[in-house]
Amino acid sequence: MHDKKSHNSRRLALLLSALFLLLLLSGCGVLEDSPSTLTPQGPGAERIAFLWWLLFGLGTAVYGIVILVLLVALFRTRTSEHSRWRQYGKYLLFFGGIGLPLAVLPVVYGFTLNTMSQLNRTAEADELVIEVIGHQWWWEVRYPQYDIVTANELHIPVNRPVQLRLTSADVIHSFWVPELHGKKDLIPGQINEFWIEANAAGVYRGLCAEFCGIQHAKMLFVVVAEADETFASWLANQQLPALPPETELAQAGYEIFMETGCAECHVIAGTPADGDLGPNLTHFAGRLTVGAGIAPNNRGYLAGWIANPHGLKPGNLMPASDLSGPELQALLAYMETLQ
Ligand code: CUA
């Protein structure tokens, strides 16, 4: 009876250890192609990653000690039961129950407080400010110092902290670029100050990290960090109104845009389109994604998006269109002029 019991607990212990290892390894597989806090590319994310590894190291050490003690308890022999182990057991209780937490918890607490204070920074007066407004389910992006409005894509100069002012037009969202910084909520009626900085030029994926409705998982964006000159020319281009269409096809597309309802929800600066319900499309063709980060911005996905936005993102506010094939081609040709 006793033997069977201890046999079972040994099995259980081995099973638990195997499960733990499996969990750990499955986590490693995810790192490859998703943006991870463990591949930090900015000073904020670096501090968070350091804290993560510290907590992970401490957690693993404590787990290792517990498993070791468990194995000793499981595999001890009966003859030694009444002598040595009993004696150690008493110290073990003091060490494990009082000593270990007393040593580990202040370290965790101290490093956490320290990281939190490092992540708080006061903005300099001349810093770039970007306002991000959450919508179900896309991101409005404004550069108030330059009078620029765009969507679902933030451009920032590399190696410079950028001030963010976050708010929401409807429900609570959360702004998260795992490789650059932690998360910050976007709350209706309130402005949350935040900042990001990238160490290297590149495209960093961002996401909404607070459940905000049916398409929360498809509320994505990108941060494009670029060298100063590239960023300056991006800023200059964004400040320009859209160019008038040059080809006949694009002109036809322009008319479709203005007459079939697109213009009631979208702004294209320099045209009569002034709806403010959806993303500003003035320089849409220059953006990397369609549908708030869910697909690459190319003709195929854009056509799919315009024809049936609910196929890609069910429940979003944009109505499906009933354009004919040639009309859709014309509209696409016009959209491609919005550089
Ligand atoms: Cu917005 Cu989740």
JSON list of C-alpha atoms in Angstrom, two decimals, residues 127-135 138-156 162-169 175 186 191 231 234-235 238-239 267 274-280 287:
[
{"chain": "A", "resi": 127, "resn": "GLU", "atom": "CA", "xyz": [10.96, 66.56, -27.88]},
{"chain": "A", "resi": 128, "resn": "LEU", "atom": "CA", "xyz": [8.84, 65.12, -30.62]},
{"chain": "A", "resi": 129, "resn": "VAL", "atom": "CA", "xyz": [5.27, 64.60, -29.42]},
{"chain": "A", "resi": 130, "resn": "ILE", "atom": "CA", "xyz": [2.96, 61.99, -30.93]},
{"chain": "A", "resi": 131, "resn": "GLU", "atom": "CA", "xyz": [-0.69, 61.71, -29.92]},
{"chain": "A", "resi": 132, "resn": "VAL", "atom": "CA", "xyz": [-2.20, 58.27, -30.25]},
{"chain": "A", "resi": 133, "resn": "ILE", "atom": "CA", "xyz": [-5.97, 57.88, -30.06]},
{"chain": "A", "resi": 134, "resn": "GLY", "atom": "CA", "xyz": [-7.43, 54.39, -29.76]},
{"chain": "A", "resi": 135, "resn": "HIS", "atom": "CA", "xyz": [-10.52, 53.49, -31.78]},
{"chain": "A", "resi": 138, "resn": "TRP", "atom": "CA", "xyz": [-7.49, 51.09, -35.21]},
{"chain": "A", "resi": 139, "resn": "TRP", "atom": "CA", "xyz": [-5.04, 53.77, -34.10]},
{"chain": "A", "resi": 140, "resn": "GLU", "atom": "CA", "xyz": [-5.29, 57.46, -34.93]},
{"chain": "A", "resi": 141, "resn": "VAL", "atom": "CA", "xyz": [-1.83, 59.01, -34.92]},
{"chain": "A", "resi": 142, "resn": "ARG", "atom": "CA", "xyz": [-1.22, 62.76, -34.70]},
{"chain": "A", "resi": 143, "resn": "TYR", "atom": "CA", "xyz": [1.93, 64.87, -34.77]},
{"chain": "A", "resi": 144, "resn": "PRO", "atom": "CA", "xyz": [0.60, 68.13, -33.26]},
{"chain": "A", "resi": 145, "resn": "GLN", "atom": "CA", "xyz": [3.89, 70.01, -33.77]},
{"chain": "A", "resi": 146, "resn": "TYR", "atom": "CA", "xyz": [3.71, 69.31, -37.51]},
{"chain": "A", "resi": 147, "resn": "ASP", "atom": "CA", "xyz": [-0.05, 69.28, -38.06]},
{"chain": "A", "resi": 148, "resn": "ILE", "atom": "CA", "xyz": [0.04, 65.70, -39.33]},
{"chain": "A", "resi": 149, "resn": "VAL", "atom": "CA", "xyz": [-2.73, 63.13, -38.95]},
{"chain": "A", "resi": 150, "resn": "THR", "atom": "CA", "xyz": [-2.16, 59.53, -39.97]},
{"chain": "A", "resi": 151, "resn": "ALA", "atom": "CA", "xyz": [-3.14, 56.08, -38.74]},
{"chain": "A", "resi": 152, "resn": "ASN", "atom": "CA", "xyz": [-1.86, 52.69, -37.65]},
{"chain": "A", "resi": 153, "resn": "GLU", "atom": "CA", "xyz": [1.77, 53.63, -38.20]},
{"chain": "A", "resi": 154, "resn": "LEU", "atom": "CA", "xyz": [4.15, 55.74, -36.10]},
{"chain": "A", "resi": 155, "resn": "HIS", "atom": "CA", "xyz": [7.34, 57.05, -37.61]},
{"chain": "A", "resi": 156, "resn": "ILE", "atom": "CA", "xyz": [10.03, 58.01, -35.11]},
{"chain": "A", "resi": 162, "resn": "VAL", "atom": "CA", "xyz": [9.67, 60.33, -28.33]},
{"chain": "A", "resi": 163, "resn": "GLN", "atom": "CA", "xyz": [6.87, 61.59, -26.12]},
{"chain": "A", "resi": 164, "resn": "LEU", "atom": "CA", "xyz": [3.53, 59.86, -26.47]},
{"chain": "A", "resi": 165, "resn": "ARG", "atom": "CA", "xyz": [0.16, 61.18, -25.37]},
{"chain": "A", "resi": 166, "resn": "LEU", "atom": "CA", "xyz": [-2.33, 58.37, -25.29]},
{"chain": "A", "resi": 167, "resn": "THR", "atom": "CA", "xyz": [-6.10, 58.57, -25.16]},
{"chain": "A", "resi": 168, "resn": "SER", "atom": "CA", "xyz": [-9.14, 56.77, -26.51]},
{"chain": "A", "resi": 169, "resn": "ALA", "atom": "CA", "xyz": [-12.24, 57.71, -28.47]},
{"chain": "A", "resi": 175, "resn": "PHE", "atom": "CA", "xyz": [-0.50, 50.61, -26.48]},
{"chain": "A", "resi": 186, "resn": "LEU", "atom": "CA", "xyz": [-5.45, 54.52, -23.63]},
{"chain": "A", "resi": 191, "resn": "ILE", "atom": "CA", "xyz": [-4.31, 61.62, -21.50]},
{"chain": "A", "resi": 231, "resn": "PHE", "atom": "CA", "xyz": [12.38, 60.80, -40.81]},
{"chain": "A", "resi": 234, "resn": "TRP", "atom": "CA", "xyz": [8.72, 61.52, -44.13]},
{"chain": "A", "resi": 235, "resn": "LEU", "atom": "CA", "xyz": [7.51, 64.45, -41.98]},
{"chain": "A", "resi": 238, "resn": "GLN", "atom": "CA", "xyz": [3.09, 63.93, -44.60]},
{"chain": "A", "resi": 239, "resn": "GLN", "atom": "CA", "xyz": [2.50, 67.67, -44.34]},
{"chain": "A", "resi": 267, "resn": "VAL", "atom": "CA", "xyz": [-10.10, 62.48, -44.82]},
{"chain": "A", "resi": 274, "resn": "ASP", "atom": "CA", "xyz": [-13.39, 65.17, -44.83]},
{"chain": "A", "resi": 275, "resn": "GLY", "atom": "CA", "xyz": [-15.12, 62.40, -42.86]},
{"chain": "A", "resi": 276, "resn": "ASP", "atom": "CA", "xyz": [-13.55, 61.80, -39.49]},
{"chain": "A", "resi": 277, "resn": "LEU", "atom": "CA", "xyz": [-14.96, 58.40, -38.59]},
{"chain": "A", "resi": 278, "resn": "GLY", "atom": "CA", "xyz": [-12.20, 56.28, -40.14]},
{"chain": "A", "resi": 279, "resn": "PRO", "atom": "CA", "xyz": [-8.45, 56.60, -40.64]},
{"chain": "A", "resi": 280, "resn": "ASN", "atom": "CA", "xyz": [-7.03, 59.62, -42.49]},
{"chain": "A", "resi": 287, "resn": "ARG", "atom": "CA", "xyz": [1.80, 52.90, -45.26]}
]
